[in-house]
Amino acid sequence: MENINLLERFDAYVAANKKIEPKDWMPDAYRKTLIRQISQHAHSEIVGMLPEGNWITRAPSLKRKAILLAKVQDEAGHGLYLYSAAETLGIDRDELIQQLHDGRAKYSSIFNYPTLTWADMGAIGWLVDGAAIMNQVPLCKCSYGPYARAMVRVCKEESFHQRQGYEIMMTLANGTPEQKQMAQDSLNRWWWPALMMFGPADDNSPNSERSMRWKIKLFSNDELRQRMVDMTVPQAEMLGLTIPDPDLKYKEETGHYDFGEIQWEEFYNVIKGNGPCNKQRIATRKKAYDDGAWVREAANAHAEKKAKRKTKAA
Amino acid sequence: MSSKKDWPLWEVFIRSRQGMSHKHAGSLHAADAEMAITNARDVYTRRQEGASIWVVPSDQITASTPEDKEMMFDPANDKIYRHPTFYNLPDELEHM
Ligand SMILES: [Fe+2]
Ligand SMILES: [Fe+2]
């Protein structure tokens, strides 16, 4: 009886675009769904550092190296903002990390693709960060306060990520024929996985409706994907590169681009753990975590010793 | 060695520049206050967002409860005479 009342109030509250804060009453399913969504998002930021980290030591100039370092450091920050937001829902950071490491938690399938050439640093910034921005800007207005606030910080920082990526692509596209080919090859490899980042097609996305009612998802997967295509095609044209889709065509009547069928089999296969780099990514994460165990313990011991000394002195 | 695996949680407050008050920025884990300040610098002020940082152990914060929201804040609802617009004064009156 009590709960029905609370639930009605919650629904009305969210429908009126008001924010839910950590200590407010919320339905269990809302809490659980948010923990899953925010932690998945956090894991994506953290695992997302790996494909780019791969190129920090091999960046073509000191300037590019400094930029890439700053970008990867930002992604670490994004992961931390998001873990903090998830923790306000009553789950421990440690538990979230365990979930990632033992495969219970997912992260964006895009980071299971390898970064084969320097041009991939361009394509990732341009397309992958571009898709992330498309996904994240609406979430700045989502119903859960700490998540919305984290998204505001993240979005402020993402813009530089996309611009530096596009600039890399521009430099390569205006370079030697080999460099331009390298950029084209990178676009060919990242285009479809980037479109898959928006998730399954709407008729295959069973929980979407509920999440949209809860305002933790503001636009449908297909809506955002269409926006991404519409926005990116002119950008590719400006680079003089070709989007690897023979069915891509501007439709005067709708004002949108029609595009080809996405290979969903590949998408589900990567999600299931069979992408080119799934095993490597998690192994790298685990190793970093395990190798850092002694640092965490030593810092704890140091803090305890200092605290004891302080009480003795007092 | 500590029994606690995870470092404790700290709330971070940042003064964006001299003359402004500290504002809640988020939270983070750190073994002690000193490390919390250093981590807060890296996590929350990579673009000159800060001139000063406070860190407070999260479990040291006492908060009002959401259930008391009405009791706490509704009494101010019907006291509109606390606002300057409550008073009807002639338009010709200046500097007030
Ligand atoms: Fe990010
Ligand atoms: Fe990014």
mmCIF file of C-alpha atoms and ligand atoms in Angstrom:
data_model
loop_
_atom_site.group_PDB
_atom_site.id
_atom_site.type_symbol
_atom_site.label_atom_id
_atom_site.label_comp_id
_atom_site.label_asym_id
_atom_site.label_seq_id
_atom_site.Cartn_x
_atom_site.Cartn_y
_atom_site.Cartn_z
ATOM 1 C CA MET A 1 0.000 0.000 0.000
ATOM 2 C CA GLU A 2 2.702 2.397 1.144
ATOM 3 C CA ASN A 3 4.875 1.363 -1.797
ATOM 4 C CA ILE A 4 2.154 1.963 -4.360
ATOM 5 C CA ASN A 5 1.840 5.465 -3.048
ATOM 6 C CA LEU A 6 5.576 6.018 -3.211
ATOM 7 C CA LEU A 7 5.756 4.568 -6.695
ATOM 8 C CA GLU A 8 3.012 6.873 -7.938
ATOM 9 C CA ARG A 9 4.786 9.850 -6.470
ATOM 10 C CA PHE A 10 8.068 8.752 -8.008
ATOM 11 C CA ASP A 11 6.517 8.317 -11.463
ATOM 12 C CA ALA A 12 4.799 11.693 -11.316
ATOM 13 C CA TYR A 13 7.979 13.322 -10.095
ATOM 14 C CA VAL A 14 10.099 11.909 -12.908
ATOM 15 C CA ALA A 15 7.403 12.669 -15.487
ATOM 16 C CA ALA A 16 7.561 16.303 -14.367
ATOM 17 C CA ASN A 17 11.296 16.325 -15.226
ATOM 18 C CA LYS A 18 12.358 16.595 -11.597
ATOM 19 C CA LYS A 19 15.603 15.042 -10.396
ATOM 20 C CA ILE A 20 15.996 12.044 -8.125
ATOM 21 C CA GLU A 21 18.814 12.344 -5.589
ATOM 22 C CA PRO A 22 20.641 9.466 -3.835
ATOM 23 C CA LYS A 23 18.616 9.386 -0.608
ATOM 24 C CA ASP A 24 15.205 9.751 -2.267
ATOM 25 C CA TRP A 25 12.940 6.746 -2.489
ATOM 26 C CA MET A 26 13.226 4.956 -5.828
ATOM 27 C CA PRO A 27 11.879 1.673 -7.200
ATOM 28 C CA ASP A 28 14.309 -1.209 -6.875
ATOM 29 C CA ALA A 29 14.344 -1.788 -10.609
ATOM 30 C CA TYR A 30 15.241 1.875 -11.227
ATOM 31 C CA ARG A 31 18.174 1.559 -8.846
ATOM 32 C CA LYS A 32 19.343 -1.714 -10.388
ATOM 33 C CA THR A 33 18.995 -0.528 -13.956
ATOM 34 C CA LEU A 34 20.893 2.655 -13.150
ATOM 35 C CA ILE A 35 23.703 0.777 -11.420
ATOM 36 C CA ARG A 36 24.022 -1.418 -14.492
ATOM 37 C CA GLN A 37 23.874 1.496 -16.934
ATOM 38 C CA ILE A 38 26.236 3.829 -15.056
ATOM 39 C CA SER A 39 28.774 1.123 -14.253
ATOM 40 C CA GLN A 40 28.734 -0.132 -17.847
ATOM 41 C CA HIS A 41 29.401 3.412 -18.869
ATOM 42 C CA ALA A 42 32.230 3.741 -16.321
ATOM 43 C CA HIS A 43 33.788 0.469 -17.451
ATOM 44 C CA SER A 44 33.664 1.692 -21.050
ATOM 45 C CA GLU A 45 35.641 4.810 -20.129
ATOM 46 C CA ILE A 46 38.243 2.713 -18.305
ATOM 47 C CA VAL A 47 38.591 -0.075 -20.880
ATOM 48 C CA GLY A 48 38.405 2.630 -23.557
ATOM 49 C CA MET A 49 41.816 3.869 -22.427
ATOM 50 C CA LEU A 50 43.474 0.672 -23.628
ATOM 51 C CA PRO A 51 43.154 0.908 -27.435
ATOM 52 C CA GLU A 52 44.483 4.472 -27.326
ATOM 53 C CA GLY A 53 47.067 3.801 -24.637
ATOM 54 C CA ASN A 54 48.516 1.442 -27.205
ATOM 55 C CA TRP A 55 49.722 4.454 -29.241
ATOM 56 C CA ILE A 56 50.993 6.859 -26.583
ATOM 57 C CA THR A 57 54.592 5.699 -26.895
ATOM 58 C CA ARG A 58 54.366 5.671 -30.688
ATOM 59 C CA ALA A 59 52.684 9.007 -31.351
ATOM 60 C CA PRO A 60 54.304 10.726 -34.357
ATOM 61 C CA SER A 61 55.315 13.901 -32.501
ATOM 62 C CA LEU A 62 55.705 15.251 -28.993
ATOM 63 C CA LYS A 63 52.644 17.433 -29.537
ATOM 64 C CA ARG A 64 50.473 14.458 -30.548
ATOM 65 C CA LYS A 65 51.826 12.455 -27.646
ATOM 66 C CA ALA A 66 50.945 15.164 -25.119
ATOM 67 C CA ILE A 67 47.453 15.471 -26.623
ATOM 68 C CA LEU A 68 46.841 11.722 -26.594
ATOM 69 C CA LEU A 69 48.076 11.472 -23.000
ATOM 70 C CA ALA A 70 45.704 14.245 -21.957
ATOM 71 C CA LYS A 71 42.807 12.565 -23.737
ATOM 72 C CA VAL A 72 43.453 9.171 -22.175
ATOM 73 C CA GLN A 73 43.800 10.821 -18.785
ATOM 74 C CA ASP A 74 40.408 12.474 -19.333
ATOM 75 C CA GLU A 75 38.874 9.054 -20.001
ATOM 76 C CA ALA A 76 40.243 7.837 -16.671
ATOM 77 C CA GLY A 77 38.595 10.868 -15.082
ATOM 78 C CA HIS A 78 35.297 10.068 -16.805
ATOM 79 C CA GLY A 79 35.453 6.547 -15.441
ATOM 80 C CA LEU A 80 35.995 7.920 -11.946
ATOM 81 C CA TYR A 81 33.133 10.454 -12.128
ATOM 82 C CA LEU A 82 30.858 7.639 -13.217
ATOM 83 C CA TYR A 83 32.000 5.127 -10.601
ATOM 84 C CA SER A 84 31.304 7.817 -8.001
ATOM 85 C CA ALA A 85 27.823 8.354 -9.409
ATOM 86 C CA ALA A 86 27.171 4.590 -9.307
ATOM 87 C CA GLU A 87 28.383 4.413 -5.713
ATOM 88 C CA THR A 88 25.705 6.895 -4.616
ATOM 89 C CA LEU A 89 23.216 4.109 -5.412
ATOM 90 C CA GLY A 90 24.689 1.961 -2.678
ATOM 91 C CA ILE A 91 27.188 -0.263 -4.452
ATOM 92 C CA ASP A 92 30.924 -0.458 -3.699
ATOM 93 C CA ARG A 93 33.556 0.476 -6.263
ATOM 94 C CA ASP A 94 35.348 -2.765 -5.491
ATOM 95 C CA GLU A 95 32.261 -4.800 -6.321
ATOM 96 C CA LEU A 96 31.855 -2.936 -9.620
ATOM 97 C CA ILE A 97 35.444 -3.658 -10.581
ATOM 98 C CA GLN A 98 35.024 -7.323 -9.694
ATOM 99 C CA GLN A 99 31.949 -7.462 -11.934
ATOM 100 C CA LEU A 100 33.986 -6.121 -14.826
ATOM 101 C CA HIS A 101 36.865 -8.496 -14.225
ATOM 102 C CA ASP A 102 34.813 -11.668 -13.940
ATOM 103 C CA GLY A 103 32.675 -10.836 -16.945
ATOM 104 C CA ARG A 104 29.380 -10.099 -15.192
ATOM 105 C CA ALA A 105 29.497 -6.465 -16.315
ATOM 106 C CA LYS A 106 29.702 -5.291 -19.887
ATOM 107 C CA TYR A 107 31.421 -2.340 -21.524
ATOM 108 C CA SER A 108 31.018 -0.792 -24.957
ATOM 109 C CA SER A 109 31.739 -3.375 -27.667
ATOM 110 C CA ILE A 110 33.744 -0.817 -29.674
ATOM 111 C CA PHE A 111 36.779 -1.187 -27.423
ATOM 112 C CA ASN A 112 37.212 -4.803 -28.427
ATOM 113 C CA TYR A 113 38.564 -3.760 -31.812
ATOM 114 C CA PRO A 114 42.318 -3.377 -32.307
ATOM 115 C CA THR A 115 44.103 -0.097 -33.079
ATOM 116 C CA LEU A 116 46.320 -1.057 -35.998
ATOM 117 C CA THR A 117 47.655 2.279 -37.239
ATOM 118 C CA TRP A 118 48.128 5.842 -36.051
ATOM 119 C CA ALA A 119 45.106 6.839 -38.143
ATOM 120 C CA ASP A 120 42.980 4.859 -35.682
ATOM 121 C CA MET A 121 43.707 7.577 -33.096
ATOM 122 C CA GLY A 122 42.052 9.959 -35.525
ATOM 123 C CA ALA A 123 39.104 7.719 -36.338
ATOM 124 C CA ILE A 124 38.467 6.915 -32.685
ATOM 125 C CA GLY A 125 38.421 10.556 -31.631
ATOM 126 C CA TRP A 126 36.255 11.544 -34.555
ATOM 127 C CA LEU A 127 33.809 8.616 -34.634
ATOM 128 C CA VAL A 128 33.940 6.856 -31.278
ATOM 129 C CA ASP A 129 34.093 9.982 -29.143
ATOM 130 C CA GLY A 130 31.639 11.509 -31.608
ATOM 131 C CA ALA A 131 29.163 8.701 -30.991
ATOM 132 C CA ALA A 132 29.795 8.925 -27.252
ATOM 133 C CA ILE A 133 28.960 12.646 -27.307
ATOM 134 C CA MET A 134 25.771 11.924 -29.241
ATOM 135 C CA ASN A 135 24.800 9.415 -26.535
ATOM 136 C CA GLN A 136 25.884 11.503 -23.584
ATOM 137 C CA VAL A 137 24.642 15.010 -24.281
ATOM 138 C CA PRO A 138 20.990 14.004 -23.715
ATOM 139 C CA LEU A 139 21.970 12.218 -20.495
ATOM 140 C CA CYS A 140 22.993 15.569 -18.989
ATOM 141 C CA LYS A 141 19.226 15.936 -18.494
ATOM 142 C CA CYS A 142 18.527 12.447 -17.175
ATOM 143 C CA SER A 143 16.437 11.948 -14.049
ATOM 144 C CA TYR A 144 19.184 10.835 -11.672
ATOM 145 C CA GLY A 145 21.036 13.864 -10.267
ATOM 146 C CA PRO A 146 24.540 12.431 -9.729
ATOM 147 C CA TYR A 147 24.509 10.781 -13.177
ATOM 148 C CA ALA A 148 23.324 13.967 -14.872
ATOM 149 C CA ARG A 149 26.012 16.022 -13.123
ATOM 150 C CA ALA A 150 28.732 13.537 -14.069
ATOM 151 C CA MET A 151 27.533 13.726 -17.678
ATOM 152 C CA VAL A 152 27.812 17.517 -17.692
ATOM 153 C CA ARG A 153 31.468 17.270 -16.709
ATOM 154 C CA VAL A 154 32.116 14.483 -19.212
ATOM 155 C CA CYS A 155 30.481 16.310 -22.108
ATOM 156 C CA LYS A 156 32.475 19.477 -21.432
ATOM 157 C CA GLU A 157 35.649 17.460 -21.879
ATOM 158 C CA GLU A 158 34.585 15.268 -24.803
ATOM 159 C CA SER A 159 34.496 18.046 -27.338
ATOM 160 C CA PHE A 160 38.289 18.306 -27.407
ATOM 161 C CA HIS A 161 38.511 14.539 -27.900
ATOM 162 C CA GLN A 162 36.450 14.633 -31.048
ATOM 163 C CA ARG A 163 38.160 17.702 -32.446
ATOM 164 C CA GLN A 164 41.685 16.351 -31.939
ATOM 165 C CA GLY A 165 40.615 13.132 -33.682
ATOM 166 C CA TYR A 166 39.180 14.980 -36.638
ATOM 167 C CA GLU A 167 42.341 17.057 -36.866
ATOM 168 C CA ILE A 168 44.450 13.893 -37.061
ATOM 169 C CA MET A 169 42.211 12.643 -39.877
ATOM 170 C CA MET A 170 42.476 16.006 -41.638
ATOM 171 C CA THR A 171 46.253 15.985 -41.443
ATOM 172 C CA LEU A 172 46.445 12.465 -42.868
ATOM 173 C CA ALA A 173 43.819 13.123 -45.538
ATOM 174 C CA ASN A 174 45.824 16.124 -46.742
ATOM 175 C CA GLY A 175 49.119 14.255 -46.578
ATOM 176 C CA THR A 176 50.804 11.807 -48.963
ATOM 177 C CA PRO A 177 48.648 9.308 -50.885
ATOM 178 C CA GLU A 178 49.788 6.627 -48.430
ATOM 179 C CA GLN A 179 48.717 8.741 -45.475
ATOM 180 C CA LYS A 180 45.353 9.439 -47.038
ATOM 181 C CA GLN A 181 44.928 5.727 -47.687
ATOM 182 C CA MET A 182 45.755 5.044 -44.058
ATOM 183 C CA ALA A 183 42.987 7.411 -42.990
ATOM 184 C CA GLN A 184 40.544 5.793 -45.437
ATOM 185 C CA ASP A 185 41.437 2.327 -44.199
ATOM 186 C CA SER A 186 40.852 3.423 -40.630
ATOM 187 C CA LEU A 187 37.456 4.908 -41.499
ATOM 188 C CA ASN A 188 36.589 1.630 -43.246
ATOM 189 C CA ARG A 189 37.347 -0.362 -40.114
ATOM 190 C CA TRP A 190 35.711 1.945 -37.531
ATOM 191 C CA TRP A 191 32.589 3.127 -39.333
ATOM 192 C CA TRP A 192 30.313 0.170 -38.695
ATOM 193 C CA PRO A 193 31.488 -0.585 -35.153
ATOM 194 C CA ALA A 194 30.912 3.120 -34.355
ATOM 195 C CA LEU A 195 27.309 2.871 -35.565
ATOM 196 C CA MET A 196 26.861 -0.246 -33.445
ATOM 197 C CA MET A 197 27.769 1.802 -30.359
ATOM 198 C CA PHE A 198 24.169 3.026 -30.192
ATOM 199 C CA GLY A 199 23.018 -0.483 -29.375
ATOM 200 C CA PRO A 200 20.520 -2.844 -30.988
ATOM 201 C CA ALA A 201 17.800 -1.641 -33.348
ATOM 202 C CA ASP A 202 14.733 -0.256 -31.580
ATOM 203 C CA ASP A 203 12.552 -3.289 -32.243
ATOM 204 C CA ASN A 204 15.228 -5.379 -30.542
ATOM 205 C CA SER A 205 15.712 -3.221 -27.471
ATOM 206 C CA PRO A 206 13.174 -4.577 -24.949
ATOM 207 C CA ASN A 207 13.902 -2.344 -21.937
ATOM 208 C CA SER A 208 14.103 0.895 -23.883
ATOM 209 C CA GLU A 209 10.519 1.906 -23.252
ATOM 210 C CA ARG A 210 10.814 1.635 -19.495
ATOM 211 C CA SER A 211 14.164 3.460 -19.422
ATOM 212 C CA MET A 212 12.673 6.244 -21.494
ATOM 213 C CA ARG A 213 9.747 6.558 -19.098
ATOM 214 C CA TRP A 214 12.269 6.777 -16.271
ATOM 215 C CA LYS A 215 14.206 9.390 -18.235
ATOM 216 C CA ILE A 216 17.507 7.550 -18.000
ATOM 217 C CA LYS A 217 17.369 7.134 -21.757
ATOM 218 C CA LEU A 218 16.170 10.167 -23.652
ATOM 219 C CA PHE A 219 16.245 9.082 -27.297
ATOM 220 C CA SER A 220 15.960 5.700 -28.943
ATOM 221 C CA ASN A 221 18.992 3.853 -30.304
ATOM 222 C CA ASP A 222 17.899 4.260 -33.912
ATOM 223 C CA GLU A 223 17.150 7.953 -33.465
ATOM 224 C CA LEU A 224 20.647 8.636 -32.174
ATOM 225 C CA ARG A 225 22.224 6.423 -34.835
ATOM 226 C CA GLN A 226 20.437 8.368 -37.561
ATOM 227 C CA ARG A 227 21.671 11.636 -36.068
ATOM 228 C CA MET A 228 25.209 10.288 -36.046
ATOM 229 C CA VAL A 229 25.028 9.355 -39.717
ATOM 230 C CA ASP A 230 23.488 12.697 -40.706
ATOM 231 C CA MET A 231 26.139 14.598 -38.811
ATOM 232 C CA THR A 232 29.133 12.544 -39.941
ATOM 233 C CA VAL A 233 28.582 12.204 -43.679
ATOM 234 C CA PRO A 234 29.354 15.880 -44.454
ATOM 235 C CA GLN A 235 32.384 15.659 -42.162
ATOM 236 C CA ALA A 236 33.733 12.705 -44.159
ATOM 237 C CA GLU A 237 33.101 14.609 -47.385
ATOM 238 C CA MET A 238 35.108 17.518 -46.056
ATOM 239 C CA LEU A 239 38.004 15.122 -45.474
ATOM 240 C CA GLY A 240 37.653 13.742 -48.986
ATOM 241 C CA LEU A 241 37.149 10.258 -47.527
ATOM 242 C CA THR A 242 34.482 7.744 -48.480
ATOM 243 C CA ILE A 243 32.134 6.169 -45.961
ATOM 244 C CA PRO A 244 32.212 2.393 -46.558
ATOM 245 C CA ASP A 245 28.516 2.006 -47.284
ATOM 246 C CA PRO A 246 27.259 1.595 -50.877
ATOM 247 C CA ASP A 247 23.676 2.118 -49.695
ATOM 248 C CA LEU A 248 24.349 5.516 -48.162
ATOM 249 C CA LYS A 249 22.081 8.045 -49.858
ATOM 250 C CA TYR A 250 20.620 11.408 -48.996
ATOM 251 C CA LYS A 251 16.838 11.469 -49.079
ATOM 252 C CA GLU A 252 15.429 14.841 -50.021
ATOM 253 C CA GLU A 253 11.952 13.988 -48.666
ATOM 254 C CA THR A 254 13.118 13.166 -45.156
ATOM 255 C CA GLY A 255 16.226 15.306 -44.940
ATOM 256 C CA HIS A 256 18.108 12.244 -43.648
ATOM 257 C CA TYR A 257 20.616 9.784 -45.024
ATOM 258 C CA ASP A 258 19.474 6.254 -45.722
ATOM 259 C CA PHE A 259 22.162 3.786 -44.804
ATOM 260 C CA GLY A 260 22.908 0.089 -45.209
ATOM 261 C CA GLU A 261 22.032 -2.832 -42.978
ATOM 262 C CA ILE A 262 24.155 -3.226 -39.834
ATOM 263 C CA GLN A 263 25.745 -6.649 -39.343
ATOM 264 C CA TRP A 264 24.059 -7.431 -36.038
ATOM 265 C CA GLU A 265 25.591 -10.875 -35.917
ATOM 266 C CA GLU A 266 28.993 -9.241 -35.531
ATOM 267 C CA PHE A 267 27.645 -6.955 -32.802
ATOM 268 C CA TYR A 268 26.204 -9.792 -30.718
ATOM 269 C CA ASN A 269 29.297 -11.857 -31.286
ATOM 270 C CA VAL A 270 31.562 -9.130 -29.899
ATOM 271 C CA ILE A 271 29.223 -8.605 -26.940
ATOM 272 C CA LYS A 272 29.335 -12.308 -26.193
ATOM 273 C CA GLY A 273 33.101 -12.020 -25.806
ATOM 274 C CA ASN A 274 34.277 -13.123 -29.226
ATOM 275 C CA GLY A 275 35.506 -9.815 -30.614
ATOM 276 C CA PRO A 276 39.103 -9.474 -31.753
ATOM 277 C CA CYS A 277 40.369 -8.103 -28.406
ATOM 278 C CA ASN A 278 37.877 -9.024 -25.645
ATOM 279 C CA LYS A 279 40.204 -11.392 -23.828
ATOM 280 C CA GLN A 280 43.208 -9.135 -24.154
ATOM 281 C CA ARG A 281 41.329 -6.095 -22.803
ATOM 282 C CA ILE A 282 40.104 -7.829 -19.652
ATOM 283 C CA ALA A 283 43.456 -9.518 -19.102
ATOM 284 C CA THR A 284 45.179 -6.122 -19.293
ATOM 285 C CA ARG A 285 42.692 -4.588 -16.854
ATOM 286 C CA LYS A 286 43.093 -7.441 -14.396
ATOM 287 C CA LYS A 287 46.859 -7.317 -14.572
ATOM 288 C CA ALA A 288 46.885 -3.571 -13.886
ATOM 289 C CA TYR A 289 44.566 -4.117 -10.926
ATOM 290 C CA ASP A 290 46.527 -7.034 -9.492
ATOM 291 C CA ASP A 291 49.899 -5.397 -10.021
ATOM 292 C CA GLY A 292 48.594 -2.353 -8.154
ATOM 293 C CA ALA A 293 47.408 -4.329 -5.130
ATOM 294 C CA TRP A 294 50.585 -3.723 -3.140
ATOM 295 C CA VAL A 295 50.314 0.027 -3.754
ATOM 296 C CA ARG A 296 46.767 0.104 -2.392
ATOM 297 C CA GLU A 297 47.785 -1.912 0.643
ATOM 298 C CA ALA A 298 50.899 0.149 1.304
ATOM 299 C CA ALA A 299 48.906 3.386 1.094
ATOM 300 C CA ASN A 300 46.414 1.991 3.591
ATOM 301 C CA ALA A 301 49.180 0.942 5.958
ATOM 302 C CA HIS A 302 50.801 4.360 5.655
ATOM 303 C CA ALA A 303 47.505 6.116 6.355
ATOM 304 C CA GLU A 304 46.899 3.958 9.429
ATOM 305 C CA LYS A 305 50.377 4.597 10.768
ATOM 306 C CA LYS A 306 49.983 8.326 10.297
ATOM 307 C CA ALA A 307 46.579 8.316 12.001
ATOM 308 C CA LYS A 308 48.012 6.415 14.992
ATOM 309 C CA ARG A 309 50.907 8.825 15.314
ATOM 310 C CA LYS A 310 48.434 11.696 15.284
ATOM 311 C CA THR A 311 46.288 10.248 18.106
ATOM 312 C CA LYS A 312 49.405 9.532 20.161
ATOM 313 C CA ALA A 313 50.637 13.072 19.779
ATOM 314 C CA ALA A 314 47.229 14.456 20.805
ATOM 315 C CA MET B 1 47.960 -4.566 6.172
ATOM 316 C CA SER B 2 44.506 -3.078 6.401
ATOM 317 C CA SER B 3 41.364 -5.148 6.726
ATOM 318 C CA LYS B 4 39.568 -2.763 4.391
ATOM 319 C CA LYS B 5 40.258 -3.546 0.761
ATOM 320 C CA ASP B 6 38.866 -0.354 -0.699
ATOM 321 C CA TRP B 7 40.136 3.098 0.260
ATOM 322 C CA PRO B 8 37.543 5.231 2.051
ATOM 323 C CA LEU B 9 35.310 7.644 0.148
ATOM 324 C CA TRP B 10 35.855 11.418 0.276
ATOM 325 C CA GLU B 11 33.609 14.256 -0.850
ATOM 326 C CA VAL B 12 35.423 16.911 -2.834
ATOM 327 C CA PHE B 13 34.625 20.637 -2.707
ATOM 328 C CA ILE B 14 36.329 23.063 -5.043
ATOM 329 C CA ARG B 15 36.708 26.831 -5.005
ATOM 330 C CA SER B 16 36.826 27.743 -8.666
ATOM 331 C CA ARG B 17 38.550 31.053 -8.022
ATOM 332 C CA GLN B 18 39.323 33.461 -5.211
ATOM 333 C CA GLY B 19 36.121 35.158 -4.098
ATOM 334 C CA MET B 20 33.839 32.172 -4.788
ATOM 335 C CA SER B 21 32.716 29.630 -2.219
ATOM 336 C CA HIS B 22 33.724 25.966 -2.315
ATOM 337 C CA LYS B 23 31.233 23.892 -4.256
ATOM 338 C CA HIS B 24 30.650 20.146 -4.227
ATOM 339 C CA ALA B 25 32.407 18.592 -7.232
ATOM 340 C CA GLY B 26 32.004 14.865 -6.596
ATOM 341 C CA SER B 27 33.685 12.132 -4.636
ATOM 342 C CA LEU B 28 36.671 9.829 -4.824
ATOM 343 C CA HIS B 29 38.538 7.121 -2.963
ATOM 344 C CA ALA B 30 41.844 7.753 -1.207
ATOM 345 C CA ALA B 31 43.790 6.203 1.635
ATOM 346 C CA ASP B 32 44.089 9.478 3.553
ATOM 347 C CA ALA B 33 43.293 13.181 3.360
ATOM 348 C CA GLU B 34 46.565 14.105 1.725
ATOM 349 C CA MET B 35 46.067 11.589 -1.051
ATOM 350 C CA ALA B 36 42.451 12.687 -1.401
ATOM 351 C CA ILE B 37 43.636 16.246 -2.136
ATOM 352 C CA THR B 38 46.178 15.031 -4.700
ATOM 353 C CA ASN B 39 43.646 12.766 -6.393
ATOM 354 C CA ALA B 40 41.038 15.531 -6.369
ATOM 355 C CA ARG B 41 43.529 17.765 -8.167
ATOM 356 C CA ASP B 42 43.915 15.152 -10.911
ATOM 357 C CA VAL B 43 40.283 14.107 -11.143
ATOM 358 C CA TYR B 44 38.464 17.430 -10.807
ATOM 359 C CA THR B 45 40.833 20.242 -11.819
ATOM 360 C CA ARG B 46 42.580 19.196 -15.037
ATOM 361 C CA ARG B 47 41.443 22.419 -16.721
ATOM 362 C CA GLN B 48 42.151 25.050 -14.093
ATOM 363 C CA GLU B 49 38.755 24.549 -12.459
ATOM 364 C CA GLY B 50 40.203 25.078 -9.019
ATOM 365 C CA ALA B 51 41.991 27.552 -6.771
ATOM 366 C CA SER B 52 41.439 25.579 -3.570
ATOM 367 C CA ILE B 53 40.218 22.110 -2.593
ATOM 368 C CA TRP B 54 38.424 20.754 0.488
ATOM 369 C CA VAL B 55 38.083 17.046 1.101
ATOM 370 C CA VAL B 56 35.747 15.573 3.737
ATOM 371 C CA PRO B 57 35.343 11.891 4.640
ATOM 372 C CA SER B 58 31.926 10.990 3.201
ATOM 373 C CA ASP B 59 30.847 9.220 6.366
ATOM 374 C CA GLN B 60 31.394 12.432 8.334
ATOM 375 C CA ILE B 61 28.649 14.293 6.539
ATOM 376 C CA THR B 62 25.317 14.595 8.311
ATOM 377 C CA ALA B 63 22.453 15.217 5.908
ATOM 378 C CA SER B 64 18.801 16.071 6.371
ATOM 379 C CA THR B 65 16.535 13.212 5.360
ATOM 380 C CA PRO B 66 14.365 13.423 2.245
ATOM 381 C CA GLU B 67 11.310 12.339 4.288
ATOM 382 C CA ASP B 68 11.673 15.488 6.374
ATOM 383 C CA LYS B 69 11.773 17.699 3.311
ATOM 384 C CA GLU B 70 8.246 19.038 3.746
ATOM 385 C CA MET B 71 8.550 19.565 7.458
ATOM 386 C CA MET B 72 11.870 21.328 7.002
ATOM 387 C CA PHE B 73 11.223 23.550 4.046
ATOM 388 C CA ASP B 74 7.484 23.997 3.522
ATOM 389 C CA PRO B 75 7.024 26.467 6.396
ATOM 390 C CA ALA B 76 8.740 29.070 4.209
ATOM 391 C CA ASN B 77 6.072 28.646 1.517
ATOM 392 C CA ASP B 78 3.490 31.010 2.934
ATOM 393 C CA LYS B 79 5.904 33.722 3.968
ATOM 394 C CA ILE B 80 6.002 35.558 0.724
ATOM 395 C CA TYR B 81 6.245 38.828 2.636
ATOM 396 C CA ARG B 82 9.942 37.979 2.956
ATOM 397 C CA HIS B 83 10.363 38.871 -0.682
ATOM 398 C CA PRO B 84 10.628 42.470 -1.888
ATOM 399 C CA THR B 85 8.043 41.925 -4.642
ATOM 400 C CA PHE B 86 5.344 41.382 -1.978
ATOM 401 C CA TYR B 87 5.091 45.121 -1.414
ATOM 402 C CA ASN B 88 2.965 47.296 -3.676
ATOM 403 C CA LEU B 89 4.609 50.646 -4.054
ATOM 404 C CA PRO B 90 4.051 53.417 -6.606
ATOM 405 C CA ASP B 91 6.061 53.174 -9.840
ATOM 406 C CA GLU B 92 7.286 56.768 -9.374
ATOM 407 C CA LEU B 93 9.165 55.740 -6.262
ATOM 408 C CA GLU B 94 12.858 55.514 -7.160
ATOM 409 C CA HIS B 95 15.932 53.833 -5.725
ATOM 410 C CA MET B 96 14.071 51.204 -3.726
HETATM 411 FE FE FE C 1 35.015 9.741 -22.120
HETATM 412 FE FE FE C 2 36.422 10.818 -24.919
#
